[in-house]
Amino acid sequence: MTDKIDTLLPAELVERARQVIEANRAAGRRVAVAESCTGGLVSAALTEIPGSSDVFEDGFITYSNEAKIALLGVSLDVLETFGAVSIAVAWAMAQGAVKKSNADVAVAITGIAGPDGGDERKPVGTVVFARAERGVNPEAITADRREFGDLGRGGVRLQAALCALELLMPDAPSAS
């Protein structure tokens, strides 16, 4: 793309979002995101791209546990058993985003951006991702837990957004 996009967001994030929009447009796929620790950063990046409405279906910002339950149908039992920053919750968020939208694929992000909130088991910088695809067996879970370290709140959120965008690519790895 030769046109420069006027944006407040980091160039690396906008470029990755452009790649996601172009690749999913070519694949005929619509995408959704369910964001917690990124607070809408992935949605903002995707909507920076002119023509993103061809691809971007929905963005759910579910920062609180109550929002995860109300907007995405995450079970209170799952939240209480595994905690908000877990593969189980990320998976439920991604599944909920597919069910509550017309998207073909959804990615969920939940984590601890800091500076507080971490502990020995889940330190600051821990982020969990999951991807769900319409028509794919929900038992085939695509999820990952990353520990970015304490990069500062902005650094963790940026790295999380970049990883989430990578999972939205049509050629992202399948269920693990």
XYZ file of N, CA, C and O in Angstrom:
704
model
N 0.853 -1.177 0.000
C 0.000 0.000 0.000
C 0.897 1.237 0.000
O 1.742 1.385 0.870
N 0.678 2.117 -0.937
C 1.512 3.302 -1.046
C 0.914 4.488 -0.304
O 1.631 5.411 0.030
N -0.376 4.477 -0.062
C -1.013 5.577 0.653
C -0.669 5.503 2.127
O -0.773 4.455 2.756
N -0.264 6.648 2.673
C 0.056 6.716 4.090
C -1.242 6.907 4.856
O -2.061 7.745 4.506
N -1.413 6.113 5.911
C -2.613 6.208 6.739
C -2.343 7.176 7.879
O -1.327 7.075 8.566
N -3.237 8.131 8.081
C -3.148 9.078 9.182
C -3.653 8.375 10.443
O -4.824 8.004 10.520
N -2.761 8.139 11.403
C -3.138 7.359 12.572
C -2.345 7.787 13.801
O -1.233 8.305 13.683
N -2.914 7.560 14.946
C -2.215 7.741 16.219
C -1.538 6.456 16.660
O -0.725 6.456 17.572
N -1.884 5.355 16.020
C -1.395 4.036 16.423
C 0.003 3.767 15.872
O 0.384 4.321 14.835
N 0.750 2.875 16.515
C 2.085 2.526 16.013
C 2.015 1.960 14.593
O 1.119 1.178 14.258
N 2.976 2.362 13.778
C 3.006 1.942 12.370
C 3.010 0.424 12.231
O 2.339 -0.120 11.343
N 3.740 -0.269 13.089
C 3.808 -1.730 13.036
C 2.425 -2.363 13.224
O 2.059 -3.319 12.542
N 1.642 -1.808 14.130
C 0.301 -2.325 14.403
C -0.633 -2.071 13.213
O -1.372 -2.966 12.797
N -0.567 -0.887 12.660
C -1.418 -0.551 11.513
C -1.040 -1.399 10.300
O -1.915 -1.884 9.573
N 0.236 -1.624 10.088
C 0.680 -2.456 8.959
C 0.173 -3.888 9.118
O -0.301 -4.497 8.160
N 0.264 -4.429 10.325
C -0.235 -5.794 10.566
C -1.743 -5.847 10.340
O -2.261 -6.788 9.746
N -2.463 -4.816 10.792
C -3.915 -4.768 10.583
C -4.240 -4.720 9.091
O -5.167 -5.385 8.621
N -3.454 -3.956 8.329
C -3.663 -3.886 6.877
C -3.499 -5.259 6.246
O -4.301 -5.686 5.409
N -2.489 -5.994 6.683
C -2.265 -7.346 6.163
C -3.451 -8.252 6.486
O -3.883 -9.047 5.647
N -3.981 -8.133 7.696
C -5.136 -8.940 8.109
C -6.351 -8.614 7.245
O -7.039 -9.521 6.758
N -6.609 -7.336 7.062
C -7.769 -6.932 6.246
C -7.613 -7.435 4.812
O -8.535 -8.054 4.253
N -6.453 -7.224 4.213
C -6.249 -7.647 2.825
C -6.326 -9.163 2.669
O -6.963 -9.659 1.734
N -5.710 -9.909 3.557
C -5.707 -11.375 3.448
C -7.106 -11.953 3.663
O -7.514 -12.879 2.951
N -7.835 -11.406 4.621
C -9.180 -11.924 4.867
C -10.159 -11.485 3.784
O -11.070 -12.231 3.444
N -9.957 -10.311 3.218
C -10.788 -9.883 2.077
C -10.584 -10.861 0.920
O -11.540 -11.329 0.307
N -9.327 -11.195 0.643
C -9.010 -12.124 -0.443
C -9.584 -13.515 -0.180
O -9.981 -14.218 -1.106
N -9.650 -13.908 1.096
C -10.177 -15.225 1.464
C -11.698 -15.212 1.623
O -12.298 -16.256 1.856
N -12.310 -14.035 1.524
C -13.761 -13.935 1.671
C -14.238 -14.161 3.100
O -15.358 -14.611 3.313
N -13.379 -13.836 4.068
C -13.724 -14.062 5.481
C -14.006 -12.754 6.210
O -13.366 -11.743 5.957
N -14.958 -12.837 7.143
C -15.250 -11.723 8.053
C -14.701 -12.096 9.418
O -14.730 -13.252 9.811
N -14.182 -11.101 10.137
C -13.523 -11.352 11.408
C -14.165 -10.560 12.537
O -14.775 -9.508 12.322
N -13.982 -11.093 13.757
C -14.416 -10.414 14.984
C -13.325 -10.576 16.025
O -12.504 -11.501 15.939
N -13.325 -9.694 16.996
C -12.396 -9.812 18.113
C -13.154 -9.633 19.420
O -14.133 -8.897 19.487
N -12.661 -10.340 20.431
C -13.170 -10.207 21.798
C -11.968 -9.801 22.641
O -11.047 -10.591 22.821
N -11.965 -8.552 23.098
C -10.790 -8.008 23.766
C -11.045 -7.740 25.242
O -12.087 -7.213 25.605
N -10.051 -8.072 26.035
C -10.074 -7.692 27.436
C -8.903 -6.755 27.694
O -9.051 -5.543 27.611
N -7.717 -7.259 27.911
C -6.577 -6.412 28.298
C -6.179 -5.403 27.229
O -5.568 -4.386 27.538
N -6.522 -5.643 25.982
C -6.177 -4.700 24.919
C -7.219 -3.583 24.795
O -6.975 -2.612 24.078
N -8.344 -3.713 25.442
C -9.315 -2.633 25.542
C -9.761 -1.998 24.237
O -10.077 -0.819 24.191
N -9.783 -2.750 23.166
C -10.233 -2.229 21.888
C -9.105 -1.866 20.928
O -9.357 -1.395 19.821
N -7.866 -2.097 21.334
C -6.718 -1.744 20.500
C -6.720 -2.508 19.175
O -6.414 -1.938 18.122
N -7.081 -3.776 19.200
C -7.117 -4.564 17.964
C -8.223 -4.044 17.050
O -8.007 -3.846 15.843
N -9.382 -3.777 17.618
C -10.486 -3.213 16.829
C -10.091 -1.868 16.241
O -10.375 -1.581 15.071
N -9.433 -1.036 17.042
C -8.998 0.277 16.554
C -8.021 0.123 15.397
O -8.124 0.840 14.392
N -7.089 -0.804 15.506
C -6.119 -1.017 14.431
C -6.811 -1.479 13.155
O -6.501 -0.978 12.058
N -7.726 -2.420 13.290
C -8.425 -2.926 12.104
C -9.229 -1.824 11.426
O -9.261 -1.742 10.193
N -9.862 -0.967 12.217
C -10.694 0.084 11.626
C -9.892 1.289 11.145
O -10.462 2.198 10.540
N -8.592 1.303 11.339
C -7.725 2.329 10.750
C -7.589 2.118 9.246
O -7.232 3.045 8.519
N -7.860 0.905 8.800
C -7.639 0.552 7.398
C -8.868 0.929 6.568
O -9.970 0.435 6.827
N -8.705 1.794 5.571
C -9.834 2.136 4.709
C -10.422 0.872 4.070
O -9.685 0.000 3.609
N -11.737 0.767 4.086
C -12.407 -0.401 3.512
C -12.475 -1.588 4.453
O -12.905 -2.668 4.048
N -12.083 -1.396 5.716
C -12.087 -2.518 6.662
C -13.488 -3.059 6.921
O -13.636 -4.206 7.346
N -14.511 -2.283 6.613
C -15.879 -2.770 6.834
C -16.214 -3.970 5.950
O -17.155 -4.697 6.229
N -15.422 -4.203 4.905
C -15.582 -5.409 4.080
C -15.254 -6.670 4.873
O -15.705 -7.756 4.507
N -14.443 -6.533 5.899
C -13.883 -7.684 6.610
C -14.227 -7.681 8.094
O -14.561 -8.712 8.661
N -14.127 -6.530 8.735
C -14.298 -6.450 10.188
C -15.772 -6.424 10.545
O -16.496 -5.502 10.188
N -16.215 -7.463 11.229
C -17.618 -7.642 11.582
C -17.957 -7.019 12.928
O -18.946 -6.316 13.063
N -17.169 -7.328 13.945
C -17.562 -6.980 15.305
C -16.366 -6.913 16.227
O -15.408 -7.675 16.073
N -16.434 -6.031 17.203
C -15.442 -5.965 18.265
C -16.148 -5.925 19.608
O -16.989 -5.063 19.845
N -15.843 -6.878 20.446
C -16.411 -6.944 21.791
C -15.320 -6.554 22.781
O -14.287 -7.226 22.847
N -15.526 -5.489 23.523
C -14.575 -5.102 24.556
C -15.193 -5.515 25.878
O -16.153 -4.910 26.348
N -14.664 -6.600 26.417
C -15.227 -7.196 27.627
C -14.152 -7.183 28.716
O -13.558 -8.206 29.030
N -13.933 -6.010 29.268
C -12.868 -5.817 30.238
C -13.200 -6.472 31.581
O -12.352 -7.100 32.189
N -14.431 -6.348 32.004
C -14.833 -6.940 33.295
C -15.344 -8.365 33.099
O -15.766 -8.751 32.003
N -15.318 -9.127 34.170
C -15.890 -10.478 34.116
C -17.379 -10.418 33.802
O -17.898 -11.266 33.069
N -18.057 -9.423 34.340
C -19.498 -9.274 34.091
C -19.768 -9.080 32.604
O -20.728 -9.620 32.060
N -18.925 -8.296 31.942
C -19.090 -8.078 30.499
C -18.810 -9.362 29.722
O -19.498 -9.660 28.738
N -17.811 -10.132 30.150
C -17.524 -11.408 29.491
C -18.741 -12.321 29.557
O -19.080 -13.015 28.594
N -19.409 -12.313 30.705
C -20.604 -13.140 30.894
C -21.763 -12.609 30.047
O -22.387 -13.351 29.282
N -22.052 -11.313 30.182
C -23.229 -10.725 29.533
C -23.105 -10.646 28.016
O -24.063 -10.953 27.302
N -21.949 -10.250 27.509
C -21.817 -10.019 26.069
C -21.374 -11.243 25.285
O -21.723 -11.390 24.114
N -20.589 -12.119 25.929
C -20.021 -13.253 25.185
C -20.510 -14.607 25.688
O -20.187 -15.630 25.090
N -21.255 -14.616 26.783
C -21.776 -15.880 27.293
C -20.745 -16.733 28.007
O -20.925 -17.946 28.138
N -19.653 -16.115 28.482
C -18.670 -16.873 29.264
C -19.330 -17.285 30.567
O -20.005 -16.493 31.218
N -19.136 -18.510 30.953
C -19.764 -19.047 32.161
C -19.064 -18.538 33.419
O -17.832 -18.503 33.492
N -19.867 -18.191 34.419
C -19.322 -17.782 35.712
C -18.484 -18.904 36.305
O -17.421 -18.657 36.886
N -18.923 -20.145 36.120
C -18.158 -21.296 36.629
C -16.763 -21.351 36.014
O -15.786 -21.618 36.709
N -16.668 -21.107 34.719
C -15.364 -21.125 34.040
C -14.487 -19.999 34.578
O -13.308 -20.201 34.871
N -15.054 -18.813 34.732
C -14.298 -17.686 35.274
C -13.800 -17.966 36.686
O -12.650 -17.707 37.007
N -14.683 -18.509 37.524
C -14.298 -18.778 38.910
C -13.304 -19.933 39.012
O -12.421 -19.912 39.859
N -13.434 -20.920 38.168
C -12.554 -22.091 38.221
C -11.164 -21.790 37.675
O -10.163 -22.165 38.281
N -11.095 -21.125 36.539
C -9.820 -20.947 35.844
C -9.248 -19.539 35.932
O -8.067 -19.340 35.668
N -10.076 -18.565 36.246
C -9.646 -17.168 36.274
C -9.784 -16.539 34.902
O -9.785 -17.228 33.883
N -9.885 -15.213 34.900
C -10.118 -14.488 33.646
C -8.962 -14.648 32.664
O -9.165 -14.622 31.450
N -7.747 -14.823 33.178
C -6.579 -14.976 32.311
C -6.246 -16.459 32.226
O -5.417 -16.986 32.959
N -6.984 -17.142 31.340
C -6.831 -18.594 31.184
C -7.243 -18.989 29.778
O -7.998 -18.276 29.117
N -6.750 -20.126 29.357
C -7.134 -20.644 28.049
C -8.632 -20.924 28.009
O -9.294 -20.641 27.012
N -9.178 -21.429 29.110
C -10.612 -21.731 29.148
C -11.454 -20.481 28.908
O -12.432 -20.515 28.146
N -11.085 -19.377 29.527
C -11.852 -18.138 29.352
C -11.622 -17.558 27.963
O -12.573 -17.138 27.302
N -10.388 -17.546 27.495
C -10.121 -17.032 26.141
C -10.899 -17.844 25.108
O -11.501 -17.277 24.183
N -10.909 -19.167 25.271
C -11.644 -20.036 24.350
C -13.131 -19.693 24.369
O -13.769 -19.564 23.326
N -13.689 -19.522 25.584
C -15.120 -19.194 25.711
C -15.415 -17.824 25.090
O -16.465 -17.625 24.468
N -14.493 -16.877 25.260
C -14.666 -15.555 24.653
C -14.683 -15.649 23.129
O -15.537 -15.045 22.466
N -13.747 -16.397 22.569
C -13.675 -16.542 21.109
C -14.920 -17.240 20.572
O -15.494 -16.809 19.563
N -15.340 -18.296 21.244
C -16.564 -19.008 20.831
C -17.769 -18.074 20.896
O -18.608 -18.062 19.997
N -17.852 -17.292 21.976
C -18.960 -16.350 22.135
C -18.967 -15.297 21.042
O -20.034 -14.924 20.530
N -17.793 -14.807 20.655
C -17.716 -13.791 19.601
C -18.190 -14.338 18.265
O -18.873 -13.639 17.507
N -17.869 -15.591 17.965
C -18.362 -16.207 16.723
C -19.881 -16.360 16.791
O -20.593 -16.034 15.842
N -20.384 -16.834 17.927
C -21.829 -17.058 18.072
C -22.636 -15.762 18.033
O -23.745 -15.735 17.518
N -22.084 -14.684 18.596
C -22.836 -13.427 18.718
C -22.642 -12.500 17.519
O -23.162 -11.392 17.507
N -21.882 -12.938 16.529
C -21.633 -12.108 15.349
C -21.866 -12.933 14.088
O -22.189 -14.114 14.161
N -21.654 -12.297 12.963
C -21.712 -12.998 11.679
C -20.317 -13.278 11.148
O -20.144 -13.519 9.955
N -19.326 -13.233 12.028
C -17.942 -13.439 11.610
C -17.664 -14.908 11.309
O -18.291 -15.799 11.884
N -16.697 -15.122 10.434
C -16.235 -16.475 10.131
C -15.180 -16.931 11.122
O -15.014 -18.122 11.368
N -14.457 -15.972 11.687
C -13.385 -16.276 12.632
C -13.341 -15.171 13.679
O -13.601 -14.002 13.374
N -13.041 -15.572 14.913
C -12.894 -14.599 15.995
C -11.673 -14.946 16.823
O -11.346 -16.118 17.013
N -11.018 -13.903 17.308
C -9.886 -14.064 18.205
C -10.213 -13.349 19.507
O -10.783 -12.252 19.497
N -9.839 -13.990 20.609
C -10.032 -13.405 21.931
C -8.680 -13.164 22.584
O -7.731 -13.931 22.371
N -8.608 -12.106 23.386
C -7.391 -11.729 24.098
C -7.763 -11.404 25.530
O -8.665 -10.598 25.771
N -7.070 -12.022 26.492
C -7.257 -11.698 27.897
C -5.903 -11.804 28.584
O -5.129 -12.709 28.289
N -5.602 -10.863 29.447
C -4.282 -10.902 30.059
C -4.086 -9.886 31.155
O -5.024 -9.211 31.582
N -2.831 -9.778 31.581
C -2.447 -8.876 32.665
C -1.422 -7.895 32.107
O -0.246 -8.226 31.948
N -1.886 -6.684 31.800
C -1.015 -5.683 31.197
C -0.165 -4.961 32.238
O 0.868 -4.406 31.910
N -0.599 -4.969 33.479
C 0.162 -4.336 34.546
C -0.247 -2.889 34.755
O -1.167 -2.407 34.132
N 0.410 -2.183 35.617
C 1.600 -2.614 36.349
C 1.290 -3.551 37.514
O 2.184 -4.196 38.042
N 0.005 -3.634 37.887
C -0.402 -4.515 38.988
C -1.201 -5.684 38.432
O -1.482 -5.758 37.252
N -1.598 -6.577 39.312
C -2.494 -7.662 38.939
C -1.827 -9.000 38.726
O -2.496 -10.026 38.679
N -0.526 -9.023 38.579
C 0.175 -10.286 38.360
C 0.491 -10.988 39.664
O 0.409 -10.415 40.747
N 0.810 -12.266 39.542
C 1.270 -13.049 40.690
C 2.303 -14.057 40.183
O 2.701 -14.022 39.018
N 2.715 -14.964 41.041
C 3.755 -15.926 40.659
C 3.329 -16.826 39.498
O 4.111 -17.126 38.608
N 2.064 -17.256 39.506
C 1.553 -18.142 38.447
C 1.232 -17.400 37.153
O 1.350 -17.943 36.063
N 0.762 -16.169 37.307
C 0.400 -15.349 36.147
C 1.011 -13.968 36.341
O 0.356 -13.033 36.798
N 2.285 -13.826 35.988
C 2.946 -12.527 36.185
C 2.444 -11.471 35.196
O 1.831 -11.792 34.175
N 2.714 -10.208 35.521
C 2.416 -9.122 34.597
C 3.058 -9.473 33.248
O 4.192 -9.950 33.192
N 2.310 -9.257 32.194
C 2.787 -9.590 30.853
C 2.248 -10.909 30.342
O 2.501 -11.276 29.199
N 1.482 -11.629 31.180
C 0.853 -12.883 30.743
C -0.397 -12.551 29.936
O -1.264 -11.804 30.402
N -0.476 -13.076 28.728
C -1.633 -12.849 27.867
C -2.020 -14.184 27.233
O -1.162 -14.954 26.818
N -3.318 -14.429 27.181
C -3.840 -15.659 26.600
C -4.707 -15.304 25.396
O -5.489 -14.348 25.440
N -4.537 -16.073 24.328
C -5.251 -15.862 23.073
C -6.011 -17.131 22.709
O -5.558 -18.229 23.013
N -7.124 -16.975 22.023
C -7.831 -18.128 21.461
C -8.486 -17.693 20.160
O -8.844 -16.524 19.992
N -8.620 -18.648 19.251
C -9.291 -18.405 17.975
C -10.399 -19.426 17.796
O -10.207 -20.612 18.063
N -11.541 -18.948 17.333
C -12.668 -19.828 17.017
C -13.091 -19.549 15.582
O -13.048 -18.402 15.131
N -13.493 -20.611 14.901
C -13.936 -20.465 13.521
C -15.321 -21.067 13.364
O -15.601 -22.138 13.887
N -16.163 -20.366 12.636
C -17.524 -20.847 12.374
C -17.447 -22.159 11.599
O -16.664 -22.291 10.668
N -18.229 -23.131 12.037
C -18.288 -24.410 11.346
C -17.186 -25.382 11.720
O -17.135 -26.489 11.198
N -16.280 -24.971 12.616
C -15.210 -25.859 13.067
C -15.591 -26.382 14.444
O -16.121 -25.642 15.276
N -15.338 -27.646 14.696
C -15.663 -28.256 15.978
C -15.097 -27.408 17.112
O -13.891 -27.183 17.176
N -15.950 -26.923 18.033
C -15.464 -26.082 19.122
C -14.500 -26.805 20.061
O -13.774 -26.172 20.804
N -14.475 -28.111 20.004
C -13.530 -28.868 20.831
C -12.104 -28.772 20.278
O -11.144 -29.055 20.976
N -11.988 -28.373 19.006
C -10.668 -28.189 18.395
C -10.185 -26.793 18.778
O -10.452 -25.817 18.095
N -9.498 -26.705 19.890
C -9.123 -25.418 20.460
C -7.817 -24.907 19.853
O -6.828 -25.626 19.800
N -7.847 -23.667 19.388
C -6.641 -22.962 18.987
C -6.418 -21.899 20.049
O -7.192 -20.944 20.144
N -5.418 -22.093 20.877
C -5.164 -21.154 21.974
C -3.681 -21.142 22.297
O -2.964 -22.095 22.013
N -3.254 -20.054 22.912
C -1.856 -19.907 23.276
C -1.748 -18.978 24.469
O -2.531 -18.033 24.596
N -0.789 -19.252 25.331
C -0.469 -18.375 26.453
C 0.934 -17.843 26.221
O 1.850 -18.610 25.951
N 1.064 -16.535 26.289
C 2.366 -15.895 26.088
C 2.730 -15.102 27.329
O 1.844 -14.505 27.960
N 3.997 -15.096 27.656
C 4.489 -14.261 28.749
C 5.468 -13.267 28.141
O 6.601 -13.611 27.827
N 4.990 -12.043 27.949
C 5.794 -11.002 27.318
C 6.764 -10.361 28.302
O 7.683 -9.665 27.885
N 6.534 -10.578 29.586
C 7.344 -9.904 30.598
C 6.775 -8.526 30.875
O 5.822 -8.085 30.239
N 7.370 -7.857 31.820
C 6.886 -6.541 32.201
C 7.457 -5.489 31.256
O 8.476 -4.861 31.532
N 6.805 -5.326 30.121
C 7.217 -4.353 29.094
C 6.590 -2.989 29.332
O 6.707 -2.105 28.481
N 5.906 -2.842 30.454
C 5.078 -1.666 30.672
C 3.709 -1.938 30.079
O 3.561 -2.770 29.178
N 2.721 -1.265 30.593
C 1.337 -1.505 30.176
C 1.172 -1.368 28.657
O 0.599 -2.215 27.993
N 1.696 -0.295 28.095
C 1.575 -0.076 26.653
C 2.296 -1.140 25.846
O 1.794 -1.600 24.820
N 3.466 -1.548 26.311
C 4.238 -2.568 25.606
C 3.547 -3.914 25.585
O 3.519 -4.601 24.551
N 2.971 -4.302 26.717
C 2.235 -5.582 26.782
C 1.021 -5.522 25.864
O 0.765 -6.460 25.095
N 0.297 -4.426 25.906
C -0.913 -4.307 25.081
C -0.567 -4.323 23.594
O -1.270 -4.946 22.793
N 0.521 -3.665 23.217
C 0.939 -3.662 21.808
C 1.320 -5.067 21.365
O 0.869 -5.530 20.304
N 2.123 -5.772 22.137
C 2.524 -7.133 21.763
C 1.305 -8.057 21.687
O 1.214 -8.904 20.791
N 0.369 -7.891 22.619
C -0.855 -8.705 22.605
C -1.669 -8.437 21.345
O -2.170 -9.360 20.692
N -1.793 -7.166 20.977
C -2.556 -6.811 19.775
C -1.893 -7.383 18.520
O -2.578 -7.911 17.629
N -0.575 -7.309 18.449
C 0.143 -7.867 17.292
C -0.074 -9.374 17.184
O -0.306 -9.898 16.082
N -0.024 -10.073 18.309
C -0.262 -11.527 18.290
C -1.696 -11.854 17.884
O -1.934 -12.786 17.113
N -2.636 -11.089 18.394
C -4.043 -11.327 18.048
C -4.264 -11.141 16.549
O -4.964 -11.937 15.907
N -3.671 -10.112 15.990
C -3.805 -9.893 14.551
C -3.206 -11.051 13.764
O -3.772 -11.479 12.755
N -2.087 -11.574 14.220
C -1.471 -12.719 13.547
C -2.437 -13.911 13.519
O -2.532 -14.633 12.522
N -3.168 -14.121 14.620
C -4.134 -15.226 14.690
C -5.328 -15.018 13.766
O -6.055 -15.967 13.466
N -5.562 -13.783 13.333
C -6.664 -13.519 12.408
C -6.294 -13.766 10.947
O -7.145 -13.721 10.072
N -5.028 -14.041 10.687
C -4.615 -14.317 9.313
C -5.193 -15.650 8.858
O -5.232 -16.604 9.649
N -5.635 -15.747 7.614
C -6.210 -17.009 7.128
C -5.271 -18.195 7.228
O -5.718 -19.324 7.379
N -3.982 -17.962 7.186
C -3.020 -19.067 7.246
C -2.466 -19.295 8.655
O -1.458 -19.975 8.826
N -3.121 -18.735 9.681
C -2.685 -18.937 11.063
C -2.766 -20.437 11.378
O -3.604 -21.161 10.841
N -1.892 -20.917 12.270
C -1.901 -22.351 12.615
C -3.275 -22.816 13.089
O -3.993 -22.076 13.746
N -3.601 -24.060 12.741
C -4.900 -24.638 13.124
C -4.882 -25.063 14.565
O -3.903 -24.914 15.270
N -5.987 -25.667 14.959
C -6.177 -26.088 16.351
C -5.013 -26.893 16.876
O -4.429 -27.701 16.173
N -4.694 -26.608 18.114
C -3.583 -27.327 18.753
C -4.079 -28.183 19.889
O -5.191 -28.114 20.277
